[in-house]
XYZ file of C-alpha atoms in Angstrom:
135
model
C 25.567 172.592 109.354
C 23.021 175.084 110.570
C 19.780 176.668 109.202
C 21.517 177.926 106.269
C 22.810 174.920 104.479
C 20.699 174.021 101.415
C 18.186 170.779 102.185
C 20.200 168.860 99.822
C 23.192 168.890 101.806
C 21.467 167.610 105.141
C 21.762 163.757 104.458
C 22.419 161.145 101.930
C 20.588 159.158 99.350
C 21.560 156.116 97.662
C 19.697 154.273 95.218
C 19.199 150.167 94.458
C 20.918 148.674 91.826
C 17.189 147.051 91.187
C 15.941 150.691 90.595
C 18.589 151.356 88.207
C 17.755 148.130 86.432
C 13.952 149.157 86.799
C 14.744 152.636 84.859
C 16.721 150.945 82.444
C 14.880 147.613 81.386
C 11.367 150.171 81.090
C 13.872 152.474 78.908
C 14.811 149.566 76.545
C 11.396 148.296 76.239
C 10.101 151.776 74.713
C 12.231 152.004 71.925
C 10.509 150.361 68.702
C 11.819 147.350 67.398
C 12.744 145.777 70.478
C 10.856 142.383 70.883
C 12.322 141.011 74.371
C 15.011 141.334 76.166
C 16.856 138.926 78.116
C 19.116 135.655 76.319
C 17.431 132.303 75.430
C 17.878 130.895 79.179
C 16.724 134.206 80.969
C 13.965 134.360 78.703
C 12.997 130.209 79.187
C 13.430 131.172 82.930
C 11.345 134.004 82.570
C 8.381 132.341 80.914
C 7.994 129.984 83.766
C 8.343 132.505 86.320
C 5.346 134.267 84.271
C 3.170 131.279 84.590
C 3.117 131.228 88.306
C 0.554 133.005 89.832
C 1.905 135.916 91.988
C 5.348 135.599 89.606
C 4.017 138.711 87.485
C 6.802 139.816 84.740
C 10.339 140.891 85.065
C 10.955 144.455 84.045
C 14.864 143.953 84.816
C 15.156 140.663 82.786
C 18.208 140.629 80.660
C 19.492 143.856 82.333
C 22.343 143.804 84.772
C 23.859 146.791 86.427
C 26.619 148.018 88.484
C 25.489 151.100 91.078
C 28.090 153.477 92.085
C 27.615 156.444 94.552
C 27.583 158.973 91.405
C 27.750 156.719 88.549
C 25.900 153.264 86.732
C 26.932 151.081 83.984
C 24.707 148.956 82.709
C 24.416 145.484 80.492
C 21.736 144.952 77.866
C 20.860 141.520 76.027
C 17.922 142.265 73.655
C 16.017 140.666 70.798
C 15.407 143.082 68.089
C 12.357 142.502 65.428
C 13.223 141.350 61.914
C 13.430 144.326 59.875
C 15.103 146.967 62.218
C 18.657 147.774 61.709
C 20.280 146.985 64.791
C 22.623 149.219 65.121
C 20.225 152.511 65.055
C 17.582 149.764 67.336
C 21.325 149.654 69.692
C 22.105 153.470 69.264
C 18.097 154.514 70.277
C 18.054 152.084 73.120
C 21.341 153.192 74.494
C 20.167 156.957 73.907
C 16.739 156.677 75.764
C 18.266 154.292 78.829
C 21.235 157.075 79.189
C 18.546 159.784 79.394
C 15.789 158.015 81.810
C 18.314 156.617 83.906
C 20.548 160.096 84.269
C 17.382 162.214 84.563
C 15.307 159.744 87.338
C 18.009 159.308 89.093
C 21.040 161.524 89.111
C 23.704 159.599 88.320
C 26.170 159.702 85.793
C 25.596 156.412 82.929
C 29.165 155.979 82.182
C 28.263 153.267 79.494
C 25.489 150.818 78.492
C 26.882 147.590 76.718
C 23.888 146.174 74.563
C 24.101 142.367 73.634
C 21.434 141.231 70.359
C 20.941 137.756 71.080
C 18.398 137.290 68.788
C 16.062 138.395 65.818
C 12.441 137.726 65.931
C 11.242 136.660 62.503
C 7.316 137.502 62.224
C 6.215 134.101 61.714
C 7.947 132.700 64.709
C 4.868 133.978 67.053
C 6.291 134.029 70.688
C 9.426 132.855 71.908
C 8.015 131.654 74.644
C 5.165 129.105 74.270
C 3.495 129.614 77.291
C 0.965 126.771 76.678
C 2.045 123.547 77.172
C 1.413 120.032 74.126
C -0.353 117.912 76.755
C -3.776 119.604 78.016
């Protein structure tokens, strides 16, 4: 290894499964007609981890990943709006995690496995009710 070999060659990176799950939970998110993701106990979980101060949200809830050294996989559970087909909701959200994932990172998505837990009918409000009955 000398002067001439190309920077790229002159050490080693590895990336965090938690960045991969970063990428791909922001990915999911963007793609309309997602409401949430994460099943009903993640998402339980979640709320109370919301409502303590310093908690702040989960970007990687209901997202799990496996890291390789050149290639990812990763595990979806979303909740899709009422009125979406979920299958083109799936196909988009698989599409644009693929892409931001690949592109940020460099490694190869060799699948993402999307789980719909749920629907969220319009007059359900939030899943989550983050205040409690007694005041």
């Amino acid at each position: 290894m000398g002067p001439d070999t190309a920077p790229a060659a002159r050490g080693r990176t590895t990336i965090a499964d938690g960045v991969v799950a970063k990428i791909a939970g922001m990915a999911a998110r963007e793609v309309p007609g997602i409401h949430a993701l994460g099943g009903g106990i993640a998402r339980t979980m979640g709320a109370v981890r919301d409502m303590v101060p310093g908690g702040g949200t989960s970007v990687t809830r209901g997202v799990k990943v496996e890291v390789g050294e050149r290639q990812s996989a990763i595990d979806l559970s979303l909740v899709v709006e009422y009125g979406y087909a979920i299958t083109d909701v799936a196909a988009e959200v698989r599409e644009n995690v693929i892409a931001a994932v690949e592109r940020m990172t460099g490694l190869e998505v060799v699948e993402v496995n999307i789980a719909v837990n749920d629907v969220h009918l319009p007059d359900e409000g939030e899943d989550e009710d983050t205040e409690g009955r007694v005041q």
